[in-house]
Short mmCIF file of C-alpha atoms in Angstrom, two decimals:
data_model
loop_
_atom_site.label_atom_id
_atom_site.label_comp_id
_atom_site.label_asym_id
_atom_site.label_seq_id
_atom_site.Cartn_x
_atom_site.Cartn_y
_atom_site.Cartn_z
CA MET A 1 -16.09 -14.94 11.90
CA ILE A 2 -12.57 -13.66 11.55
CA TYR A 3 -12.11 -10.03 10.80
CA PHE A 4 -8.96 -9.12 9.17
CA ASP A 5 -9.97 -5.82 7.54
CA ASN A 6 -8.72 -3.33 10.29
CA ALA A 7 -7.26 -1.05 7.82
CA ALA A 8 -10.79 -0.35 6.63
CA THR A 9 -12.15 0.07 10.13
CA THR A 10 -11.11 -1.54 13.38
CA TYR A 11 -13.54 -4.09 14.55
CA PRO A 12 -14.75 -4.90 17.00
CA LYS A 13 -14.85 -1.62 18.99
CA PRO A 14 -14.09 -1.60 22.72
CA PRO A 15 -17.29 -1.95 24.75
CA GLN A 16 -16.78 1.45 26.34
CA VAL A 17 -16.78 3.01 22.84
CA ILE A 18 -20.16 1.54 22.07
CA ARG A 19 -21.70 2.54 25.48
CA ALA A 20 -20.39 6.08 25.15
CA VAL A 21 -22.14 6.58 21.85
CA ALA A 22 -25.38 5.42 23.34
CA ASP A 23 -24.94 7.28 26.62
CA SER A 24 -24.29 10.62 24.87
CA ILE A 25 -27.52 10.24 22.84
CA GLU A 26 -29.44 9.52 26.13
CA HIS A 27 -27.84 12.12 28.29
CA CYS A 28 -26.46 15.08 26.29
CA GLY A 29 -27.69 18.24 24.51
CA ASN A 30 -26.11 20.20 21.67
CA PRO A 31 -22.57 21.40 22.61
CA GLY A 32 -21.56 24.92 22.22
CA ARG A 33 -25.03 26.50 21.90
CA GLY A 34 -26.61 26.68 25.32
CA ALA A 35 -25.03 26.73 28.81
CA HIS A 36 -27.68 24.49 30.45
CA SER A 37 -26.72 21.18 32.22
CA LEU A 38 -27.31 18.99 29.07
CA ALA A 39 -25.47 21.42 26.77
CA MET A 40 -22.42 21.75 29.08
CA ARG A 41 -22.31 18.03 29.56
CA ALA A 42 -22.00 17.65 25.72
CA ALA A 43 -19.46 20.55 25.56
CA ASP A 44 -17.35 18.82 28.39
CA GLU A 45 -17.43 15.54 26.28
CA ILE A 46 -16.09 17.31 23.14
CA TYR A 47 -13.41 19.10 25.14
CA ASN A 48 -12.27 16.08 26.78
CA CYS A 49 -11.84 14.34 23.45
CA ARG A 50 -9.84 17.19 22.16
CA LYS A 51 -7.61 17.03 25.26
CA GLU A 52 -7.03 13.25 24.73
CA ALA A 53 -6.16 13.70 21.18
CA ALA A 54 -4.04 16.80 21.96
CA GLU A 55 -1.88 14.72 24.45
CA LEU A 56 -1.52 11.86 22.03
CA PHE A 57 -0.33 13.86 19.21
CA GLY A 58 1.59 16.78 20.92
CA ALA A 59 -0.94 19.56 20.33
CA THR A 60 -3.18 21.79 22.34
CA PRO A 61 -6.97 20.95 22.62
CA GLU A 62 -8.18 24.11 20.79
CA ARG A 63 -6.09 23.11 17.73
CA VAL A 64 -7.76 19.75 17.55
CA ILE A 65 -10.61 20.15 15.04
CA ILE A 66 -13.40 17.65 14.76
CA THR A 67 -14.28 16.49 11.27
CA SER A 68 -16.31 13.70 9.74
CA GLY A 69 -13.13 11.65 8.95
CA ALA A 70 -9.68 11.85 7.40
CA THR A 71 -11.00 12.48 3.80
CA HIS A 72 -12.96 15.61 5.15
CA SER A 73 -9.80 16.72 7.03
CA LEU A 74 -7.57 16.36 4.06
CA ASN A 75 -9.95 18.13 1.84
CA MET A 76 -10.01 21.03 4.29
CA ALA A 77 -6.25 21.17 4.71
CA ILE A 78 -5.59 20.88 0.89
CA THR A 79 -8.26 23.19 -0.45
CA ALA A 80 -7.43 25.91 2.16
CA HIS A 81 -4.28 26.36 0.18
CA ASN A 82 -5.69 26.67 -3.26
CA SER A 83 -4.83 30.36 -3.30
CA LEU A 84 -1.14 29.54 -2.61
CA ASP A 85 1.20 29.60 -5.53
CA GLY A 86 3.46 26.79 -6.01
CA THR A 87 3.21 23.06 -6.89
CA ILE A 88 2.21 20.29 -4.55
CA LEU A 89 4.39 17.25 -3.73
CA ILE A 90 2.90 13.98 -2.84
CA SER A 91 4.36 10.68 -2.03
CA ASP A 92 3.99 7.62 -4.53
CA LEU A 93 1.95 5.83 -1.93
CA GLU A 94 -1.05 8.17 -1.57
CA HIS A 95 -4.58 7.22 -1.05
CA ASN A 96 -7.16 8.86 -3.28
CA SER A 97 -8.11 11.06 -0.23
CA VAL A 98 -4.93 12.91 -0.98
CA LEU A 99 -4.52 12.32 -4.69
CA ARG A 100 -7.96 13.57 -5.84
CA PRO A 101 -8.12 16.77 -3.89
CA ALA A 102 -4.56 17.50 -4.86
CA LEU A 103 -5.41 16.97 -8.53
CA ALA A 104 -8.63 18.96 -8.19
CA SER A 105 -6.77 22.00 -6.82
CA GLY A 106 -5.62 22.60 -10.33
CA LYS A 107 -2.10 23.04 -9.26
CA GLU A 108 0.79 20.91 -10.56
CA VAL A 109 1.30 17.78 -8.59
CA ARG A 110 4.69 16.12 -8.42
CA ILE A 111 5.17 12.66 -7.05
CA PHE A 112 8.13 11.77 -4.97
CA ASN A 113 9.65 8.27 -4.63
CA THR A 114 9.33 6.47 -1.32
CA SER A 115 11.95 3.89 -2.11
CA LEU A 116 9.96 0.95 -0.89
CA TYR A 117 12.76 -1.57 -1.14
CA LEU A 118 15.23 0.21 1.09
CA TYR A 119 14.83 0.40 4.87
CA GLY A 120 15.89 2.54 7.81
CA GLU A 121 18.36 5.50 7.18
CA GLU A 122 18.77 4.46 3.49
CA ARG A 123 15.07 4.88 2.84
CA THR A 124 15.13 8.10 4.70
CA ALA A 125 18.15 9.51 2.71
CA ALA A 126 16.54 8.31 -0.66
CA ILE A 127 13.14 9.90 0.17
CA LEU A 128 14.66 13.26 1.14
CA ALA A 129 16.77 13.29 -2.03
CA SER A 130 13.63 12.57 -4.04
CA ILE A 131 11.89 15.32 -2.35
CA ASP A 132 14.71 17.61 -2.85
CA SER A 133 15.06 17.03 -6.64
CA LEU A 134 11.30 17.92 -6.80
CA SER A 135 10.94 20.72 -4.45
CA ARG A 136 11.87 23.71 -6.47
CA GLY A 137 8.62 25.92 -6.63
CA ALA A 138 6.84 23.65 -4.23
CA SER A 139 4.67 25.24 -1.68
CA ILE A 140 3.06 22.21 -0.08
CA LEU A 141 4.04 18.60 0.80
CA ILE A 142 1.34 16.06 1.53
CA THR A 143 2.34 12.54 2.54
CA THR A 144 0.90 9.53 4.36
CA ALA A 145 2.67 8.39 7.42
CA ALA A 146 2.02 4.66 6.79
CA SER A 147 0.65 3.09 3.55
CA ASN A 148 -2.89 1.65 3.63
CA ILE A 149 -1.71 -1.25 1.38
CA CYS A 150 1.54 -2.34 2.46
CA GLY A 151 2.26 -0.71 5.83
CA VAL A 152 5.42 1.06 4.64
CA THR A 153 6.14 3.99 6.92
CA LEU A 154 7.73 7.23 6.06
CA PRO A 155 10.13 9.23 8.15
CA ILE A 156 7.64 11.91 9.20
CA ARG A 157 10.06 13.91 11.42
CA GLU A 158 12.75 14.28 8.87
CA ILE A 159 10.32 15.25 6.07
CA GLY A 160 8.76 17.59 8.41
CA GLU A 161 12.09 19.35 9.37
CA TYR A 162 12.81 19.53 5.53
CA CYS A 163 9.57 21.22 4.92
CA ARG A 164 10.14 23.77 7.76
CA GLU A 165 13.66 24.65 6.47
CA HIS A 166 12.32 25.04 2.90
CA GLY A 167 9.14 27.05 3.73
CA MET A 168 6.76 24.27 2.54
CA LEU A 169 3.45 23.52 4.33
CA PHE A 170 3.52 19.89 5.62
CA ILE A 171 0.33 17.96 5.72
CA VAL A 172 0.23 14.36 6.99
CA ASP A 173 -2.31 11.74 6.43
CA ALA A 174 -2.02 9.64 9.53
CA SER A 175 -4.94 7.42 8.67
CA GLN A 176 -3.13 4.28 9.17
CA ALA A 177 -0.52 5.59 11.56
CA GLY A 178 -2.69 7.20 14.20
CA GLY A 179 -2.74 5.13 17.44
CA LEU A 180 0.15 2.97 16.32
CA TYR A 181 3.25 5.19 15.66
CA ASP A 182 4.69 8.02 17.60
CA ILE A 183 3.62 11.17 15.86
CA ASN A 184 4.00 14.69 17.53
CA VAL A 185 2.74 17.61 15.71
CA THR A 186 5.15 19.97 17.37
CA ARG A 187 8.27 17.87 17.41
CA ASP A 188 7.75 16.59 13.80
CA CYS A 189 7.07 20.06 12.29
CA ILE A 190 3.59 19.04 11.04
CA ASP A 191 1.32 21.86 10.03
CA VAL A 192 -1.87 19.78 9.61
CA LEU A 193 -2.39 16.27 10.73
CA CYS A 194 -5.42 14.48 9.38
CA LEU A 195 -6.69 11.13 10.64
CA PRO A 196 -9.94 9.23 11.05
CA GLY A 197 -11.47 8.30 14.41
CA HIS A 198 -12.46 4.79 13.36
CA LYS A 199 -9.18 3.13 12.48
CA GLY A 200 -6.18 3.06 14.94
CA LEU A 201 -8.09 5.31 17.47
CA TYR A 202 -10.86 2.64 17.71
CA GLY A 203 -13.75 5.19 17.53
CA PRO A 204 -16.87 4.97 15.54
CA MET A 205 -17.04 5.71 11.81
CA GLY A 206 -18.16 9.17 10.92
CA CYS A 207 -15.66 11.27 12.81
CA GLY A 208 -12.09 12.29 12.40
CA LEU A 209 -9.56 14.97 13.50
CA MET A 210 -7.60 17.74 11.82
CA ILE A 211 -4.85 18.78 14.24
CA LEU A 212 -3.23 22.21 13.40
CA GLY A 213 0.47 23.02 14.26
CA GLU A 214 1.28 26.10 16.11
CA ASN A 215 0.65 29.18 14.10
CA VAL A 216 -1.33 27.57 11.39
CA THR A 217 -4.41 29.26 10.37
CA LEU A 218 -6.58 28.24 7.50
CA PRO A 219 -9.64 29.93 5.88
CA PRO A 220 -12.85 28.13 7.04
CA TYR A 221 -13.94 25.42 4.73
CA MET A 222 -17.65 25.49 5.76
CA HIS A 223 -19.63 28.36 6.92
CA GLY A 224 -22.63 28.22 9.21
CA GLY A 225 -23.70 28.38 12.79
CA SER A 226 -20.88 28.36 15.36
CA GLY A 227 -22.75 29.07 18.59
CA VAL A 228 -20.95 32.25 19.24
CA ASP A 229 -20.67 35.76 17.51
CA SER A 230 -24.03 35.07 15.77
CA ARG A 231 -24.13 38.84 14.55
CA SER A 232 -20.73 38.44 12.67
CA LYS A 233 -21.16 37.59 9.14
CA ALA A 234 -17.83 35.59 9.25
CA MET A 235 -16.85 32.33 11.15
CA PRO A 236 -14.94 32.99 14.31
CA GLU A 237 -11.46 33.94 14.16
CA LEU A 238 -10.06 31.24 16.44
CA PRO A 239 -9.93 27.46 16.33
CA PRO A 240 -11.56 25.13 16.83
CA GLU A 241 -15.05 26.67 16.15
CA ARG A 242 -13.55 28.44 13.08
CA TYR A 243 -13.49 25.22 11.37
CA GLU A 244 -16.64 23.54 12.91
CA ALA A 245 -19.83 25.00 11.38
CA GLY A 246 -22.94 23.36 12.36
CA THR A 247 -23.73 20.79 15.14
CA LEU A 248 -20.88 18.44 15.94
CA PRO A 249 -21.48 14.59 16.06
CA LEU A 250 -21.40 14.32 19.71
CA PRO A 251 -22.26 10.66 20.06
CA LEU A 252 -19.33 9.82 17.70
CA ILE A 253 -16.91 12.08 19.48
CA SER A 254 -17.91 10.49 22.83
CA GLY A 255 -17.02 7.15 21.25
CA LEU A 256 -13.83 8.59 19.90
CA ARG A 257 -12.81 9.86 23.20
CA ARG A 258 -13.14 6.44 24.77
CA GLY A 259 -11.31 4.85 21.68
CA ILE A 260 -8.30 7.31 22.27
CA GLU A 261 -8.38 6.45 25.97
CA PHE A 262 -8.32 2.77 25.15
CA VAL A 263 -5.44 3.20 22.85
CA LYS A 264 -3.42 5.24 25.34
CA LYS A 265 -4.02 2.71 28.18
CA LYS A 266 -2.81 -0.20 25.85
CA THR A 267 -0.23 2.06 24.36
CA PRO A 268 0.33 2.48 20.66
CA ARG A 269 3.62 0.56 20.90
CA THR A 270 1.94 -2.46 22.40
CA ILE A 271 -0.80 -2.43 19.66
CA LEU A 272 1.65 -2.11 16.94
CA GLU A 273 4.05 -4.74 18.12
CA HIS A 274 0.95 -7.12 18.51
CA GLU A 275 -0.11 -6.41 14.85
CA LYS A 276 3.50 -6.79 13.43
CA LYS A 277 3.95 -10.12 15.24
CA LEU A 278 0.73 -11.49 13.62
CA ALA A 279 1.82 -9.98 10.34
CA ARG A 280 5.24 -11.84 10.43
CA GLN A 281 3.39 -15.13 11.36
CA LEU A 282 0.99 -14.74 8.53
CA LYS A 283 3.90 -13.89 5.91
CA ASN A 284 5.75 -16.96 7.08
CA GLU A 285 2.75 -19.08 6.58
CA LEU A 286 1.85 -17.58 3.12
CA GLU A 287 5.47 -18.10 1.97
CA HIS A 288 5.33 -21.67 3.26
CA GLN A 289 2.49 -22.05 0.77
CA ARG A 290 4.52 -20.40 -1.90
CA ILE A 291 2.07 -17.42 -2.06
CA ARG A 292 3.50 -14.10 -3.17
CA VAL A 293 3.63 -11.52 -0.53
CA PHE A 294 4.42 -7.97 -1.52
CA LEU A 295 7.53 -6.55 0.38
CA SER A 296 9.65 -8.68 2.53
CA LYS A 297 9.84 -6.69 5.91
CA CYS A 298 6.65 -6.31 8.12
CA GLU A 299 6.57 -2.65 9.24
CA SER A 300 2.96 -2.85 10.41
CA GLY A 301 0.04 -5.14 10.78
CA ILE A 302 -0.81 -5.11 7.02
CA VAL A 303 0.08 -7.99 4.54
CA LEU A 304 -0.49 -7.72 0.98
CA PHE A 305 -0.48 -10.92 -1.34
CA ASN A 306 -1.69 -12.45 -4.56
CA ILE A 307 -2.16 -16.16 -5.33
CA ASP A 308 -1.12 -17.08 -8.98
CA GLY A 309 -3.98 -18.14 -11.07
CA PHE A 310 -6.58 -16.22 -9.04
CA GLU A 311 -7.89 -12.55 -9.20
CA SER A 312 -7.59 -10.95 -5.83
CA GLU A 313 -11.42 -10.58 -5.68
CA GLU A 314 -11.88 -14.20 -6.19
CA VAL A 315 -9.71 -14.94 -3.12
CA ALA A 316 -11.48 -12.40 -1.03
CA GLU A 317 -14.72 -13.94 -2.01
CA PHE A 318 -13.59 -17.40 -1.21
CA LEU A 319 -12.40 -16.36 2.13
CA ASP A 320 -15.56 -14.46 2.91
CA LYS A 321 -17.52 -17.80 2.34
CA GLN A 322 -15.04 -19.38 4.88
CA GLY A 323 -15.99 -16.66 7.46
CA ILE A 324 -12.93 -14.49 7.03
CA CYS A 325 -13.11 -10.77 6.16
CA THR A 326 -10.42 -9.22 4.01
CA ARG A 327 -10.25 -6.54 1.31
CA ALA A 328 -9.17 -7.05 -2.36
CA GLY A 329 -8.52 -4.78 -5.23
CA LEU A 330 -6.93 -1.41 -5.29
CA HIS A 331 -7.78 -0.17 -1.91
CA CYS A 332 -8.63 3.29 -3.12
CA ALA A 333 -4.85 3.61 -3.62
CA PRO A 334 -4.23 3.02 -7.28
CA LEU A 335 -0.94 5.15 -7.13
CA ALA A 336 0.34 2.96 -4.31
CA HIS A 337 -0.46 -0.29 -6.17
CA ASP A 338 1.40 1.08 -9.39
CA THR A 339 4.36 1.89 -7.12
CA LEU A 340 4.36 -1.77 -5.86
CA GLY A 341 3.81 -3.22 -9.31
CA SER A 342 0.47 -4.53 -8.50
CA THR A 343 -2.87 -4.46 -10.43
CA GLY A 344 -4.77 -5.45 -7.32
CA ALA A 345 -4.17 -7.69 -4.36
CA VAL A 346 -5.56 -9.25 -1.14
CA ARG A 347 -4.97 -7.17 1.94
CA VAL A 348 -4.98 -8.58 5.45
CA SER A 349 -4.83 -5.94 8.03
CA PHE A 350 -4.69 -6.97 11.80
CA GLY A 351 -6.02 -5.21 14.99
CA ILE A 352 -5.60 -5.50 18.67
CA TYR A 353 -8.29 -8.21 18.91
CA ASN A 354 -6.79 -10.48 16.45
CA THR A 355 -5.10 -13.70 17.54
CA ALA A 356 -2.30 -16.12 16.34
CA GLU A 357 -4.96 -18.89 16.13
CA GLU A 358 -7.07 -16.82 13.78
CA VAL A 359 -3.86 -16.44 11.51
CA ARG A 360 -3.53 -20.30 11.64
CA GLU A 361 -7.00 -20.74 10.79
CA PHE A 362 -6.69 -18.32 7.89
CA SER A 363 -3.75 -20.28 6.53
CA ARG A 364 -5.58 -23.58 6.73
CA LYS A 365 -8.64 -22.19 4.97
CA LEU A 366 -6.59 -20.45 2.31
CA ARG A 367 -4.84 -23.82 1.51
CA LEU A 368 -8.32 -25.13 0.53
CA LEU A 369 -8.34 -22.70 -2.32
CA HIS A 370 -5.12 -23.31 -4.15
CA LYS A 371 -3.94 -26.79 -3.03
CA MET B 1 -29.60 36.92 40.32
CA THR B 2 -25.93 36.41 39.95
CA HIS B 3 -23.24 38.17 42.03
CA GLY B 4 -19.97 37.19 40.22
CA ALA B 5 -17.87 39.35 37.88
CA ARG B 6 -17.73 38.13 34.22
CA LEU B 7 -15.32 37.71 31.54
CA ALA B 8 -16.38 36.95 28.02
CA VAL B 9 -14.27 34.36 26.08
CA SER B 10 -14.19 33.37 22.46
CA SER B 11 -16.31 30.07 22.58
CA VAL B 12 -17.30 27.29 24.96
CA THR B 13 -13.81 25.58 24.20
CA TYR B 14 -11.95 28.44 25.71
CA ALA B 15 -14.49 28.68 28.59
CA ILE B 16 -13.90 25.11 29.52
CA GLN B 17 -10.16 25.42 29.09
CA ALA B 18 -10.24 28.75 31.19
CA ARG B 19 -12.37 27.02 33.84
CA GLU B 20 -9.71 24.23 34.18
CA ILE B 21 -6.83 26.61 34.46
CA LEU B 22 -8.60 28.79 37.17
CA ALA B 23 -9.51 25.58 39.03
CA LYS B 24 -5.90 24.69 39.31
CA TYR B 25 -5.39 27.87 41.22
CA GLY B 26 -8.41 27.49 43.34
CA ILE B 27 -10.67 29.84 41.55
CA THR B 28 -14.08 28.65 40.77
CA ALA B 29 -15.53 29.80 37.57
CA ASN B 30 -19.05 29.03 36.32
CA ILE B 31 -19.58 28.93 32.52
CA VAL B 32 -22.55 31.09 31.52
CA ARG B 33 -24.25 32.36 28.27
CA LEU B 34 -23.88 36.14 27.98
CA HIS B 35 -26.60 38.36 27.18
CA PRO B 36 -26.62 39.21 23.38
CA THR B 37 -25.94 42.93 24.20
CA GLU B 38 -23.00 42.18 26.39
CA THR B 39 -20.53 41.46 23.55
CA PRO B 40 -20.15 43.21 20.13
CA ASN B 41 -21.38 40.26 18.06
CA GLY B 42 -23.84 38.70 20.51
CA CYS B 43 -24.05 35.00 21.63
CA ALA B 44 -20.99 34.53 23.76
CA PHE B 45 -19.86 32.24 26.67
CA GLY B 46 -18.50 33.79 29.75
CA LEU B 47 -17.10 32.97 33.04
CA GLU B 48 -18.71 33.99 36.21
CA ILE B 49 -15.89 34.49 38.83
CA PRO B 50 -16.21 35.80 42.54
CA PRO B 51 -15.47 39.46 42.39
CA ARG B 52 -12.47 38.99 44.86
CA ASP B 53 -10.72 36.57 42.46
CA ILE B 54 -11.21 38.55 39.14
CA SER B 55 -8.02 40.34 38.90
CA ARG B 56 -6.00 37.18 39.74
CA ALA B 57 -8.08 35.22 37.19
CA ALA B 58 -7.65 37.81 34.56
CA GLY B 59 -3.91 37.57 35.22
CA LEU B 60 -3.86 33.73 34.90
CA LEU B 61 -5.90 33.76 31.70
CA ALA B 62 -3.68 36.35 30.13
CA LYS B 63 -0.60 34.24 31.01
CA ALA B 64 -2.28 31.30 29.37
CA GLU B 65 -2.93 33.35 26.29
CA ILE B 66 -6.67 32.93 26.50
CA GLN B 67 -8.34 36.01 25.03
CA PHE B 68 -11.06 37.51 27.18
CA THR B 69 -12.79 40.69 27.84
CA LYS B 70 -14.24 41.97 31.03
CA ILE B 71 -18.02 42.56 31.01
CA GLN B 72 -19.03 45.91 32.67
CA ARG B 73 -22.32 45.43 34.43
#
C-alpha cells in the first residue's frame, strides 16, 4: 500500500507515538484533578506536551491550549470574537474550518487575494495590497499559513505585522504548515495559532492546539469542570485551564508529545525538503505523461492534478484499486478550488515516510489508466 | 503530617511550572492538593516548600510572574 494522503492525516505514525498512547491508558490517571501519583504522571505528560509545542512555536507552555483539533481551535478563536464590531478578512484559499465559522458569525466576511501565480516578494506585496484595500473596518484577519490543496504558502510574518500595526486580531490556521514551516507566535505577531495534532506534528487524530499570543485573552468556549476553583461559577481566569473544560484526552496528548519530539528531532526543514523533493519528482513525471498539474512551483509536498477525460474521483478510485491512497474532490476547501479554477482534482500529499520509489510506482500505475 | 510551608497556585499547570523554576534554583517543591477551605473557591493545587526556602521561592515565582498566595496554617 502506498499512502499519499498525508494532508488528511500523516501515516504511518512513528512507533513511539503509538506506544505513548497505549502507555498512558495503562499508567496514567486523570490530569489536573487529584495529586496522587497517577494523576501527577498524567499532569506531567500534558505539561511536557505544552512545553514541546511552546518551544516549537515561540510561545510559553501555559498559552498552549489543548483542543480536539484545528477545527475546534478555529471555532474557539473565531466565535470568541463574535462580540467584536467590524468585518472579518479571510484569504481566498481558506478551508471550510475557517470559512464556515466566519460566515456563521453573522459578520461581513471579505476575501483577500493570495495571488497564487506570483512568487516571493511579488506575492507578498500583492497580498498586502489586497488586504490593505479591504481592511477598512476589519477587526479580524484569519488566514491559512499553507493551502491544503496546493501547498501555496502565505507570508505570515508580514501579514502579522500589518495586522498588529492596524489593530486587527490575527488568527492563523497552521493545519498544513505546523511541523514544516518556521512559525513563531511572538515574532510573527500571531494572536491565535490553530493546528491539529495529527498532520505535520505526527500525533494521533482527535487532538489539536490553540496557541495564544502574549496578552491575548478570549472568553471561554466551553464551561465545565476545571479541577480548580470549584466553588467559582465561572471558568478560571488564566490559561490554559480557562479554555479546557472537562477531562483532557491524555492518551492523544501523550502521542502528540512524542510526535512533536519526532518532528523536532528530524527538524521541520528536513521534513519539508524531503516532501518538496518528492513533489518535484512527481510533478515532472506527471507532466511527462501530459497530465495537468495545478501551479508550476512546488512550495510543499502537495501536488494537485487532473487527467483529461476523467473525473477526479474516478482517478482516485482507480488508484485505490492499485493500492495507492490519494484524495479527490474539493478537499473541504471549495473556496480554494474556485481560486485555482478547479471543480475538483486529485491531491497527492507526501509525508516523511514516503519514498522516491513510491513516486515512480505511482507514475507507472497511473499510466495504466490513461494510456 | 506535613512540615513544609505552602503556596497556592492557579492550577496544576502553574504548579508544575513553578516546581520546575524552583528546582533550577535548588528548591524542592512538592505538588499537593489543598484543602477546600484553604483557598476562596476551594479545590486548588499548592506547592509544599521547606520553610527555610519559602521567602526565596516566593521571590523567584514573583519574578517569573506566576501568581500564588501563601497559605496560613
